PDB file of C-alpha atoms and ligand atoms in Angstrom:
ATOM      1  CA  MET A   1       7.389  -0.275  39.064  1.00  0.00           C
ATOM      2  CA  THR A   2      10.853  -1.871  38.682  1.00  0.00           C
ATOM      3  CA  THR A   3      10.520  -5.378  37.449  1.00  0.00           C
ATOM      4  CA  TYR A   4      13.203  -8.111  37.131  1.00  0.00           C
ATOM      5  CA  LYS A   5      14.222 -11.123  34.996  1.00  0.00           C
ATOM      6  CA  GLN A   6      15.360 -13.271  38.054  1.00  0.00           C
ATOM      7  CA  VAL A   7      15.221 -12.965  41.840  1.00  0.00           C
ATOM      8  CA  THR A   8      16.650 -15.152  44.750  1.00  0.00           C
ATOM      9  CA  ALA A   9      14.997 -15.044  48.039  1.00  0.00           C
ATOM     10  CA  PHE A  10      15.888 -16.405  51.432  1.00  0.00           C
ATOM     11  CA  ALA A  11      13.098 -17.583  54.044  1.00  0.00           C
ATOM     12  CA  PRO A  12      14.016 -18.336  57.501  1.00  0.00           C
ATOM     13  CA  ALA A  13      13.312 -21.219  59.852  1.00  0.00           C
ATOM     14  CA  THR A  14      10.532 -20.774  62.313  1.00  0.00           C
ATOM     15  CA  VAL A  15       9.431 -22.041  65.478  1.00  0.00           C
ATOM     16  CA  ALA A  16       5.514 -22.345  65.602  1.00  0.00           C
ATOM     17  CA  ASN A  17       2.728 -22.977  68.265  1.00  0.00           C
ATOM     18  CA  VAL A  18       5.000 -21.344  71.086  1.00  0.00           C
ATOM     19  CA  SER A  19       3.682 -24.059  73.652  1.00  0.00           C
ATOM     20  CA  CYS A  20       0.399 -22.031  74.248  1.00  0.00           C
ATOM     21  CA  GLY A  21      -0.346 -20.817  70.577  1.00  0.00           C
ATOM     22  CA  PHE A  22      -1.195 -24.143  68.839  1.00  0.00           C
ATOM     23  CA  ASP A  23      -1.774 -22.790  65.197  1.00  0.00           C
ATOM     24  CA  ILE A  24      -1.706 -19.127  66.395  1.00  0.00           C
ATOM     25  CA  MET A  25       1.508 -18.447  67.306  1.00  0.00           C
ATOM     26  CA  GLY A  26       4.881 -18.290  65.411  1.00  0.00           C
ATOM     27  CA  PHE A  27       8.383 -16.731  65.188  1.00  0.00           C
ATOM     28  CA  ALA A  28      11.379 -16.741  63.009  1.00  0.00           C
ATOM     29  CA  ILE A  29      14.755 -17.403  64.025  1.00  0.00           C
ATOM     30  CA  THR A  30      18.079 -17.062  62.342  1.00  0.00           C
ATOM     31  CA  GLY A  31      20.566 -19.674  61.503  1.00  0.00           C
ATOM     32  CA  THR A  32      19.115 -21.654  58.643  1.00  0.00           C
ATOM     33  CA  GLY A  33      16.392 -21.162  55.787  1.00  0.00           C
ATOM     34  CA  ASP A  34      15.345 -22.167  52.130  1.00  0.00           C
ATOM     35  CA  LYS A  35      16.546 -20.223  48.963  1.00  0.00           C
ATOM     36  CA  VAL A  36      14.241 -20.145  45.855  1.00  0.00           C
ATOM     37  CA  THR A  37      15.250 -18.242  42.620  1.00  0.00           C
ATOM     38  CA  VAL A  38      12.243 -17.346  40.297  1.00  0.00           C
ATOM     39  CA  THR A  39      13.390 -16.643  36.846  1.00  0.00           C
ATOM     40  CA  LEU A  40      10.819 -15.218  34.126  1.00  0.00           C
ATOM     41  CA  SER A  41      10.991 -17.740  30.913  1.00  0.00           C
ATOM     42  CA  ASP A  42       9.131 -18.295  27.629  1.00  0.00           C
ATOM     43  CA  SER A  43       7.853 -21.596  27.682  1.00  0.00           C
ATOM     44  CA  PRO A  44       6.109 -23.485  30.646  1.00  0.00           C
ATOM     45  CA  ASP A  45       7.974 -25.568  33.125  1.00  0.00           C
ATOM     46  CA  PRO A  46       6.460 -28.114  35.152  1.00  0.00           C
ATOM     47  CA  VAL A  47       9.113 -29.048  37.385  1.00  0.00           C
ATOM     48  CA  VAL A  48      11.030 -27.223  40.429  1.00  0.00           C
ATOM     49  CA  TYR A  49      14.959 -27.286  40.200  1.00  0.00           C
ATOM     50  CA  LEU A  50      15.913 -28.939  43.437  1.00  0.00           C
ATOM     51  CA  SER A  51      19.233 -28.394  45.079  1.00  0.00           C
ATOM     52  CA  GLY A  52      21.139 -28.330  48.548  1.00  0.00           C
ATOM     53  CA  PRO A  53      21.424 -30.890  51.088  1.00  0.00           C
ATOM     54  CA  TYR A  54      17.690 -31.906  51.174  1.00  0.00           C
ATOM     55  CA  GLY A  55      16.672 -31.271  47.661  1.00  0.00           C
ATOM     56  CA  HIS A  56      16.641 -34.855  46.697  1.00  0.00           C
ATOM     57  CA  LEU A  57      13.962 -35.364  49.243  1.00  0.00           C
ATOM     58  CA  ILE A  58      11.353 -33.473  47.928  1.00  0.00           C
ATOM     59  CA  PRO A  59       8.757 -33.765  44.937  1.00  0.00           C
ATOM     60  CA  SER A  60      10.128 -31.820  42.081  1.00  0.00           C
ATOM     61  CA  ASP A  61       6.665 -31.712  40.451  1.00  0.00           C
ATOM     62  CA  ARG A  62       5.065 -28.424  40.658  1.00  0.00           C
ATOM     63  CA  ASP A  63       1.734 -29.206  41.738  1.00  0.00           C
ATOM     64  CA  LYS A  64       3.323 -31.322  44.247  1.00  0.00           C
ATOM     65  CA  ASN A  65       6.291 -29.240  45.500  1.00  0.00           C
ATOM     66  CA  THR A  66       5.347 -26.541  48.203  1.00  0.00           C
ATOM     67  CA  ALA A  67       7.339 -23.696  46.392  1.00  0.00           C
ATOM     68  CA  GLY A  68       5.561 -24.689  43.256  1.00  0.00           C
ATOM     69  CA  VAL A  69       1.914 -24.741  44.816  1.00  0.00           C
ATOM     70  CA  ALA A  70       2.523 -21.293  46.602  1.00  0.00           C
ATOM     71  CA  VAL A  71       3.577 -19.632  43.174  1.00  0.00           C
ATOM     72  CA  ASN A  72       0.925 -21.276  41.104  1.00  0.00           C
ATOM     73  CA  ALA A  73      -1.584 -19.947  43.864  1.00  0.00           C
ATOM     74  CA  TYR A  74      -0.118 -16.371  43.507  1.00  0.00           C
ATOM     75  CA  LEU A  75      -0.230 -16.581  39.637  1.00  0.00           C
ATOM     76  CA  LYS A  76      -3.910 -17.680  39.541  1.00  0.00           C
ATOM     77  CA  GLU A  77      -5.227 -15.286  42.327  1.00  0.00           C
ATOM     78  CA  THR A  78      -3.480 -12.202  40.683  1.00  0.00           C
ATOM     79  CA  GLY A  79      -4.792 -12.852  37.001  1.00  0.00           C
ATOM     80  CA  ASN A  80      -0.980 -13.731  36.062  1.00  0.00           C
ATOM     81  CA  ASN A  81      -1.558 -17.299  34.944  1.00  0.00           C
ATOM     82  CA  HIS A  82      -0.170 -16.493  31.245  1.00  0.00           C
ATOM     83  CA  LEU A  83       3.275 -15.637  32.953  1.00  0.00           C
ATOM     84  CA  ARG A  84       5.846 -18.419  32.674  1.00  0.00           C
ATOM     85  CA  VAL A  85       8.391 -18.429  35.567  1.00  0.00           C
ATOM     86  CA  GLY A  86      11.026 -20.983  36.369  1.00  0.00           C
ATOM     87  CA  LEU A  87      11.565 -21.991  39.843  1.00  0.00           C
ATOM     88  CA  SER A  88      14.625 -23.483  41.518  1.00  0.00           C
ATOM     89  CA  LEU A  89      14.704 -24.195  45.225  1.00  0.00           C
ATOM     90  CA  GLU A  90      17.749 -24.938  47.410  1.00  0.00           C
ATOM     91  CA  LYS A  91      16.747 -27.131  50.038  1.00  0.00           C
ATOM     92  CA  ASN A  92      18.546 -26.388  52.972  1.00  0.00           C
ATOM     93  CA  MET A  93      16.385 -27.464  55.778  1.00  0.00           C
ATOM     94  CA  PRO A  94      15.397 -31.109  56.658  1.00  0.00           C
ATOM     95  CA  LEU A  95      12.106 -32.182  56.221  1.00  0.00           C
ATOM     96  CA  GLY A  96       9.572 -32.903  59.213  1.00  0.00           C
ATOM     97  CA  SER A  97      11.947 -31.049  61.519  1.00  0.00           C
ATOM     98  CA  GLY A  98       9.462 -29.037  63.152  1.00  0.00           C
ATOM     99  CA  MET A  99      11.260 -25.620  62.153  1.00  0.00           C
ATOM    100  CA  GLY A 100       8.681 -25.042  59.488  1.00  0.00           C
ATOM    101  CA  SER A 101      10.620 -26.354  56.477  1.00  0.00           C
ATOM    102  CA  SER A 102       8.035 -26.406  53.942  1.00  0.00           C
ATOM    103  CA  ALA A 103       7.092 -23.022  55.209  1.00  0.00           C
ATOM    104  CA  ALA A 104      10.411 -21.541  54.404  1.00  0.00           C
ATOM    105  CA  SER A 105      10.129 -22.708  50.732  1.00  0.00           C
ATOM    106  CA  SER A 106       6.881 -21.554  50.115  1.00  0.00           C
ATOM    107  CA  ALA A 107       7.396 -18.391  51.442  1.00  0.00           C
ATOM    108  CA  ALA A 108      10.553 -17.900  49.622  1.00  0.00           C
ATOM    109  CA  ALA A 109       8.936 -18.706  46.406  1.00  0.00           C
ATOM    110  CA  VAL A 110       6.017 -16.385  46.751  1.00  0.00           C
ATOM    111  CA  PHE A 111       8.130 -13.486  48.380  1.00  0.00           C
ATOM    112  CA  ALA A 112      10.726 -13.702  45.253  1.00  0.00           C
ATOM    113  CA  LEU A 113       7.743 -13.974  42.614  1.00  0.00           C
ATOM    114  CA  ASN A 114       6.198 -10.685  43.942  1.00  0.00           C
ATOM    115  CA  TYR A 115       9.424  -9.007  43.860  1.00  0.00           C
ATOM    116  CA  LEU A 116      10.403 -10.071  40.455  1.00  0.00           C
ATOM    117  CA  LEU A 117       6.908  -8.499  39.251  1.00  0.00           C
ATOM    118  CA  GLY A 118       7.495  -5.318  41.062  1.00  0.00           C
ATOM    119  CA  SER A 119       6.253  -5.899  44.346  1.00  0.00           C
ATOM    120  CA  PRO A 120       2.236  -5.173  43.344  1.00  0.00           C
ATOM    121  CA  LEU A 121       1.637  -7.256  46.800  1.00  0.00           C
ATOM    122  CA  LYS A 122       2.281  -6.330  50.522  1.00  0.00           C
ATOM    123  CA  THR A 123       4.238  -9.083  52.169  1.00  0.00           C
ATOM    124  CA  ILE A 124       1.616  -9.728  54.512  1.00  0.00           C
ATOM    125  CA  ASP A 125      -0.854 -10.275  51.285  1.00  0.00           C
ATOM    126  CA  LEU A 126       1.515 -13.220  50.447  1.00  0.00           C
ATOM    127  CA  ILE A 127       0.683 -15.202  53.518  1.00  0.00           C
ATOM    128  CA  PRO A 128      -2.561 -16.964  51.974  1.00  0.00           C
ATOM    129  CA  PHE A 129      -0.295 -18.118  49.058  1.00  0.00           C
ATOM    130  CA  ALA A 130       2.425 -19.594  51.191  1.00  0.00           C
ATOM    131  CA  MET A 131      -0.552 -21.537  53.392  1.00  0.00           C
ATOM    132  CA  GLU A 132      -1.490 -23.477  50.289  1.00  0.00           C
ATOM    133  CA  GLY A 133       1.962 -24.657  50.227  1.00  0.00           C
ATOM    134  CA  GLU A 134       1.490 -25.922  53.703  1.00  0.00           C
ATOM    135  CA  ARG A 135      -2.050 -27.386  52.456  1.00  0.00           C
ATOM    136  CA  VAL A 136       0.031 -29.619  49.802  1.00  0.00           C
ATOM    137  CA  ALA A 137       2.760 -30.165  52.398  1.00  0.00           C
ATOM    138  CA  CYS A 138       0.827 -31.461  55.537  1.00  0.00           C
ATOM    139  CA  GLY A 139      -2.756 -31.330  54.548  1.00  0.00           C
ATOM    140  CA  SER A 140      -3.386 -28.263  56.791  1.00  0.00           C
ATOM    141  CA  ALA A 141      -3.096 -24.696  55.528  1.00  0.00           C
ATOM    142  CA  HIS A 142      -1.904 -23.167  59.147  1.00  0.00           C
ATOM    143  CA  ALA A 143      -0.105 -20.129  58.923  1.00  0.00           C
ATOM    144  CA  ASP A 144       1.866 -19.974  62.264  1.00  0.00           C
ATOM    145  CA  ASN A 145       5.207 -21.018  60.364  1.00  0.00           C
ATOM    146  CA  VAL A 146       4.693 -19.080  56.774  1.00  0.00           C
ATOM    147  CA  ALA A 147       3.505 -15.754  58.565  1.00  0.00           C
ATOM    148  CA  PRO A 148       6.454 -15.456  60.567  1.00  0.00           C
ATOM    149  CA  ALA A 149       8.804 -16.905  57.926  1.00  0.00           C
ATOM    150  CA  LEU A 150       7.385 -14.003  55.471  1.00  0.00           C
ATOM    151  CA  LEU A 151       7.054 -11.252  57.812  1.00  0.00           C
ATOM    152  CA  GLY A 152      10.002 -12.110  60.525  1.00  0.00           C
ATOM    153  CA  GLY A 153       9.501 -11.590  64.094  1.00  0.00           C
ATOM    154  CA  PHE A 154       6.508 -12.766  66.193  1.00  0.00           C
ATOM    155  CA  VAL A 155       3.316 -13.222  64.891  1.00  0.00           C
ATOM    156  CA  LEU A 156      -0.017 -13.940  66.280  1.00  0.00           C
ATOM    157  CA  ILE A 157      -2.955 -15.497  64.006  1.00  0.00           C
ATOM    158  CA  ARG A 158      -6.054 -13.648  65.573  1.00  0.00           C
ATOM    159  CA  SER A 159      -8.411 -15.488  62.925  1.00  0.00           C
ATOM    160  CA  TYR A 160      -7.911 -17.767  59.941  1.00  0.00           C
ATOM    161  CA  SER A 161     -11.548 -16.496  58.148  1.00  0.00           C
ATOM    162  CA  PRO A 162     -10.934 -13.517  57.422  1.00  0.00           C
ATOM    163  CA  LEU A 163      -7.059 -13.830  57.915  1.00  0.00           C
ATOM    164  CA  ASP A 164      -5.975 -11.624  60.597  1.00  0.00           C
ATOM    165  CA  ILE A 165      -2.258 -11.629  61.573  1.00  0.00           C
ATOM    166  CA  ILE A 166      -0.778  -9.540  63.999  1.00  0.00           C
ATOM    167  CA  SER A 167       2.952  -8.849  64.247  1.00  0.00           C
ATOM    168  CA  ILE A 168       4.177  -8.618  68.152  1.00  0.00           C
ATOM    169  CA  PRO A 169       7.345  -6.837  69.035  1.00  0.00           C
ATOM    170  CA  CYS A 170       9.308  -8.730  71.589  1.00  0.00           C
ATOM    171  CA  PRO A 171      11.835  -7.695  74.217  1.00  0.00           C
ATOM    172  CA  ASP A 172      15.204  -7.420  72.882  1.00  0.00           C
ATOM    173  CA  GLU A 173      16.786  -9.504  75.564  1.00  0.00           C
ATOM    174  CA  LEU A 174      14.241 -12.408  74.611  1.00  0.00           C
ATOM    175  CA  TYR A 175      16.403 -15.271  72.733  1.00  0.00           C
ATOM    176  CA  CYS A 176      15.256 -18.636  71.643  1.00  0.00           C
ATOM    177  CA  ALA A 177      17.305 -21.928  71.826  1.00  0.00           C
ATOM    178  CA  VAL A 178      15.956 -24.670  69.282  1.00  0.00           C
ATOM    179  CA  VAL A 179      17.559 -28.108  68.942  1.00  0.00           C
ATOM    180  CA  HIS A 180      16.802 -30.229  66.099  1.00  0.00           C
ATOM    181  CA  PRO A 181      17.490 -34.019  66.762  1.00  0.00           C
ATOM    182  CA  HIS A 182      17.767 -36.243  63.814  1.00  0.00           C
ATOM    183  CA  ILE A 183      14.802 -37.654  63.146  1.00  0.00           C
ATOM    184  CA  GLU A 184      12.030 -36.986  61.010  1.00  0.00           C
ATOM    185  CA  LEU A 185       8.491 -36.516  62.222  1.00  0.00           C
ATOM    186  CA  LYS A 186       5.679 -35.659  59.661  1.00  0.00           C
ATOM    187  CA  THR A 187       3.312 -32.773  60.456  1.00  0.00           C
ATOM    188  CA  ASN A 188       0.323 -34.833  59.257  1.00  0.00           C
ATOM    189  CA  ASP A 189       1.533 -37.806  61.438  1.00  0.00           C
ATOM    190  CA  ALA A 190       2.067 -35.297  64.652  1.00  0.00           C
ATOM    191  CA  ARG A 191      -1.700 -33.720  63.739  1.00  0.00           C
ATOM    192  CA  ARG A 192      -2.826 -37.288  63.277  1.00  0.00           C
ATOM    193  CA  VAL A 193      -2.050 -37.971  66.981  1.00  0.00           C
ATOM    194  CA  LEU A 194      -4.189 -34.639  68.054  1.00  0.00           C
ATOM    195  CA  LYS A 195      -7.570 -35.183  70.091  1.00  0.00           C
ATOM    196  CA  SER A 196     -10.663 -34.052  68.010  1.00  0.00           C
ATOM    197  CA  ASP A 197     -12.607 -32.971  70.998  1.00  0.00           C
ATOM    198  CA  ILE A 198     -11.207 -30.825  73.979  1.00  0.00           C
ATOM    199  CA  SER A 199     -12.898 -30.011  77.186  1.00  0.00           C
ATOM    200  CA  MET A 200     -14.212 -26.874  78.423  1.00  0.00           C
ATOM    201  CA  ALA A 201     -11.606 -26.753  81.318  1.00  0.00           C
ATOM    202  CA  ASP A 202      -8.841 -27.283  78.880  1.00  0.00           C
ATOM    203  CA  VAL A 203     -10.059 -24.531  76.605  1.00  0.00           C
ATOM    204  CA  ILE A 204     -10.409 -22.117  79.558  1.00  0.00           C
ATOM    205  CA  LYS A 205      -6.801 -22.812  80.657  1.00  0.00           C
ATOM    206  CA  GLN A 206      -5.399 -22.790  77.156  1.00  0.00           C
ATOM    207  CA  SER A 207      -6.788 -19.451  76.455  1.00  0.00           C
ATOM    208  CA  ALA A 208      -6.002 -17.892  79.610  1.00  0.00           C
ATOM    209  CA  ASN A 209      -1.960 -18.825  79.146  1.00  0.00           C
ATOM    210  CA  ALA A 210      -2.325 -17.580  75.466  1.00  0.00           C
ATOM    211  CA  ALA A 211      -3.563 -14.477  76.862  1.00  0.00           C
ATOM    212  CA  SER A 212      -1.236 -13.981  79.834  1.00  0.00           C
ATOM    213  CA  PHE A 213       1.755 -14.956  77.182  1.00  0.00           C
ATOM    214  CA  MET A 214       0.678 -11.955  75.039  1.00  0.00           C
ATOM    215  CA  VAL A 215       0.765  -9.839  78.155  1.00  0.00           C
ATOM    216  CA  ALA A 216       3.984 -11.158  79.411  1.00  0.00           C
ATOM    217  CA  ILE A 217       5.793 -10.233  75.911  1.00  0.00           C
ATOM    218  CA  ALA A 218       4.251  -6.641  76.361  1.00  0.00           C
ATOM    219  CA  ARG A 219       5.444  -6.216  79.687  1.00  0.00           C
ATOM    220  CA  ALA A 220       8.771  -8.017  79.116  1.00  0.00           C
ATOM    221  CA  ASP A 221       7.798 -10.149  82.479  1.00  0.00           C
ATOM    222  CA  PHE A 222       9.799 -13.349  81.954  1.00  0.00           C
ATOM    223  CA  ASP A 223       7.979 -15.030  84.920  1.00  0.00           C
ATOM    224  CA  LEU A 224       4.825 -14.563  83.496  1.00  0.00           C
ATOM    225  CA  LEU A 225       5.891 -15.642  80.186  1.00  0.00           C
ATOM    226  CA  GLY A 226       7.350 -19.138  82.044  1.00  0.00           C
ATOM    227  CA  ARG A 227       4.011 -19.423  83.775  1.00  0.00           C
ATOM    228  CA  SER A 228       2.134 -19.040  80.473  1.00  0.00           C
ATOM    229  CA  MET A 229       4.133 -21.395  78.384  1.00  0.00           C
ATOM    230  CA  HIS A 230       1.968 -24.383  78.626  1.00  0.00           C
ATOM    231  CA  ASP A 231       0.233 -26.465  75.958  1.00  0.00           C
ATOM    232  CA  LEU A 232      -2.828 -28.651  76.709  1.00  0.00           C
ATOM    233  CA  LEU A 233      -3.856 -29.233  73.000  1.00  0.00           C
ATOM    234  CA  ALA A 234      -0.924 -30.510  70.939  1.00  0.00           C
ATOM    235  CA  GLU A 235       2.093 -31.514  73.627  1.00  0.00           C
ATOM    236  CA  PRO A 236       0.341 -34.091  75.724  1.00  0.00           C
ATOM    237  CA  ARG A 237      -0.214 -36.017  72.759  1.00  0.00           C
ATOM    238  CA  ARG A 238       2.698 -35.220  70.787  1.00  0.00           C
ATOM    239  CA  THR A 239       5.711 -35.698  73.305  1.00  0.00           C
ATOM    240  CA  GLN A 240       5.522 -39.564  73.052  1.00  0.00           C
ATOM    241  CA  LEU A 241       6.625 -38.949  69.210  1.00  0.00           C
ATOM    242  CA  ILE A 242       9.683 -37.435  70.520  1.00  0.00           C
ATOM    243  CA  PRO A 243      12.323 -39.624  72.248  1.00  0.00           C
ATOM    244  CA  GLY A 244      14.329 -37.952  74.948  1.00  0.00           C
ATOM    245  CA  PHE A 245      11.553 -35.275  75.018  1.00  0.00           C
ATOM    246  CA  GLU A 246      11.288 -35.109  79.072  1.00  0.00           C
ATOM    247  CA  ILE A 247      14.837 -35.145  80.080  1.00  0.00           C
ATOM    248  CA  ALA A 248      15.560 -32.220  77.630  1.00  0.00           C
ATOM    249  CA  ARG A 249      12.974 -30.235  78.773  1.00  0.00           C
ATOM    250  CA  GLN A 250      14.245 -30.581  82.550  1.00  0.00           C
ATOM    251  CA  ASN A 251      17.576 -29.768  81.228  1.00  0.00           C
ATOM    252  CA  ALA A 252      16.321 -26.663  79.604  1.00  0.00           C
ATOM    253  CA  LEU A 253      14.654 -25.648  82.606  1.00  0.00           C
ATOM    254  CA  LYS A 254      17.891 -26.367  84.974  1.00  0.00           C
ATOM    255  CA  ALA A 255      19.647 -24.451  82.547  1.00  0.00           C
ATOM    256  CA  GLY A 256      17.460 -21.286  83.206  1.00  0.00           C
ATOM    257  CA  ALA A 257      15.142 -21.725  80.693  1.00  0.00           C
ATOM    258  CA  VAL A 258      12.151 -19.378  80.490  1.00  0.00           C
ATOM    259  CA  GLY A 259       9.858 -22.014  79.259  1.00  0.00           C
ATOM    260  CA  CYS A 260      10.425 -25.136  77.077  1.00  0.00           C
ATOM    261  CA  GLY A 261       7.903 -26.887  74.503  1.00  0.00           C
ATOM    262  CA  ILE A 262       7.704 -28.546  71.126  1.00  0.00           C
ATOM    263  CA  SER A 263       8.784 -26.466  67.999  1.00  0.00           C
ATOM    264  CA  GLY A 264       5.742 -26.865  65.808  1.00  0.00           C
ATOM    265  CA  SER A 265       4.922 -30.402  65.467  1.00  0.00           C
ATOM    266  CA  GLY A 266       8.509 -31.753  66.387  1.00  0.00           C
ATOM    267  CA  PRO A 267      10.410 -33.361  66.917  1.00  0.00           C
ATOM    268  CA  SER A 268      12.639 -29.799  67.418  1.00  0.00           C
ATOM    269  CA  ILE A 269      12.548 -28.746  70.894  1.00  0.00           C
ATOM    270  CA  PHE A 270      12.462 -24.819  71.616  1.00  0.00           C
ATOM    271  CA  ALA A 271      12.961 -22.933  74.831  1.00  0.00           C
ATOM    272  CA  LEU A 272      12.501 -19.175  75.496  1.00  0.00           C
ATOM    273  CA  CYS A 273      15.353 -17.464  77.707  1.00  0.00           C
ATOM    274  CA  LYS A 274      16.502 -14.116  78.918  1.00  0.00           C
ATOM    275  CA  GLY A 275      19.613 -13.527  76.974  1.00  0.00           C
ATOM    276  CA  LYS A 276      22.063 -14.950  74.538  1.00  0.00           C
ATOM    277  CA  THR A 277      24.486 -16.668  77.171  1.00  0.00           C
ATOM    278  CA  VAL A 278      21.447 -18.550  78.914  1.00  0.00           C
ATOM    279  CA  ALA A 279      19.987 -19.591  75.546  1.00  0.00           C
ATOM    280  CA  MET A 280      23.311 -21.127  74.554  1.00  0.00           C
ATOM    281  CA  ALA A 281      23.595 -22.870  77.849  1.00  0.00           C
ATOM    282  CA  VAL A 282      19.916 -24.125  77.520  1.00  0.00           C
ATOM    283  CA  ALA A 283      20.453 -25.359  73.882  1.00  0.00           C
ATOM    284  CA  GLU A 284      23.394 -27.651  75.044  1.00  0.00           C
ATOM    285  CA  GLY A 285      21.071 -28.836  77.866  1.00  0.00           C
ATOM    286  CA  ILE A 286      18.388 -29.778  75.394  1.00  0.00           C
ATOM    287  CA  GLN A 287      21.182 -31.078  72.930  1.00  0.00           C
ATOM    288  CA  GLN A 288      22.356 -33.610  76.042  1.00  0.00           C
ATOM    289  CA  GLY A 289      18.654 -34.845  76.456  1.00  0.00           C
ATOM    290  CA  PHE A 290      18.705 -35.652  73.110  1.00  0.00           C
ATOM    291  CA  SER A 291      22.269 -37.340  73.305  1.00  0.00           C
ATOM    292  CA  GLU A 292      20.907 -39.520  76.315  1.00  0.00           C
ATOM    293  CA  ALA A 293      18.292 -40.913  73.886  1.00  0.00           C
ATOM    294  CA  GLN A 294      20.914 -41.568  71.223  1.00  0.00           C
ATOM    295  CA  LEU A 295      19.958 -38.807  68.962  1.00  0.00           C
ATOM    296  CA  GLU A 296      22.543 -36.722  67.441  1.00  0.00           C
ATOM    297  CA  SER A 297      21.283 -33.068  67.053  1.00  0.00           C
ATOM    298  CA  ASP A 298      21.504 -29.413  65.719  1.00  0.00           C
ATOM    299  CA  LEU A 299      21.477 -26.311  67.729  1.00  0.00           C
ATOM    300  CA  PHE A 300      20.288 -22.769  67.070  1.00  0.00           C
ATOM    301  CA  VAL A 301      20.240 -19.855  69.185  1.00  0.00           C
ATOM    302  CA  SER A 302      18.326 -16.664  67.994  1.00  0.00           C
ATOM    303  CA  ALA A 303      16.728 -13.682  69.173  1.00  0.00           C
ATOM    304  CA  LEU A 304      13.195 -13.341  68.625  1.00  0.00           C
ATOM    305  CA  ASN A 305      12.979 -10.204  66.514  1.00  0.00           C
ATOM    306  CA  ALA A 306      14.710 -12.132  63.656  1.00  0.00           C
ATOM    307  CA  PRO A 307      14.140 -11.004  60.136  1.00  0.00           C
ATOM    308  CA  GLY A 308      11.489 -12.813  57.745  1.00  0.00           C
ATOM    309  CA  THR A 309      12.032 -13.323  54.023  1.00  0.00           C
ATOM    310  CA  ILE A 310      14.566 -10.996  52.173  1.00  0.00           C
ATOM    311  CA  ILE A 311      15.921 -10.594  48.653  1.00  0.00           C
ATOM    312  CA  ILE A 312      19.236 -11.876  48.193  1.00  0.00           C
ATOM    313  CA  GLN A 313      19.607 -11.435  44.517  1.00  0.00           C
ATOM    314  CA  ALA A 314      17.654  -9.571  41.631  1.00  0.00           C
ATOM    315  CA  ASN A 315      18.787  -9.025  37.998  1.00  0.00           C
TER     316      ASN A 315
HETATM  317  N1  HSE B 401       0.760 -25.611  64.135  1.00  0.00           N
HETATM  318  C1  HSE B 401       1.364 -26.619  63.399  1.00  0.00           C
HETATM  319  C2  HSE B 401       0.983 -27.989  63.963  1.00  0.00           C
HETATM  320  C3  HSE B 401       2.816 -26.173  63.143  1.00  0.00           C
HETATM  321  O1  HSE B 401       1.611 -27.935  65.267  1.00  0.00           O
HETATM  322  O2  HSE B 401       0.641 -28.695  63.349  1.00  0.00           O
HETATM  323  C4  HSE B 401       3.640 -27.292  62.147  1.00  0.00           C
HETATM  324  O3  HSE B 401       4.698 -26.849  61.919  1.00  0.00           O
END
């Protein structure tokens, strides 16, 4: 088993919920993500060293930082509490973006640590530790960002207890447009607006859409995919928190999107598209919608079979 003294990992941004899969579906995208360096050290270090454009906005206290909490959970659960590791986080992703910013930090941290120790755990077994990072970030240990951030591609969480994670291969021509408007929407605020009780009629519609979404992916049936992309749990309550949402969605559909919804808890909007060219036009349409709401934004276009967390340096 090869072990290292210092390892750096990169974890990608992710789109969670994917309309009909609240808390149970997510996928990785290319274009942005966070980097974490884990270093074996001789002395305890309660601080996460922060850099990158958004590093100054997050806590450096290891017990409050998502990367720190995920690493602490790994060390505790694997009986490695005696190990001293230094942590540096290059925070490239904006907070409260709906693109899995906290998940990218947690995923990169546990992946780098596991590699440093000679990869005793499989990537899928790192998910519960990264989920602890989500718990400290927003009060809910959901896996729909951390699982795809670690594993890459499209992921379905069939069960949280016990955790049952399934990777779903997607058609190669399936692309995603994600547009991030420059406002912050905290996940815990976006969860607070959710209804606590759901009607039986809505449960039936939501489960039918989630099931048909999976069939559509398996059959590369883009019409069925579009018909399945409706959310009755979160989106009806959350769109009011996102200026320009309705125009942006209409623009996406006019530009040829298969379906369009809120990325994670927002404010980013994502759309699934057949082919990269359509996805580019759709992203521009969404961006135009935000600009009509006086919001600047960044756009990302990615295939759905995007890589998960990777090692970028190991010494
Ligand atoms: N499933 C989570 C939510 C994702 O919608 O609250 C947060 O990124």
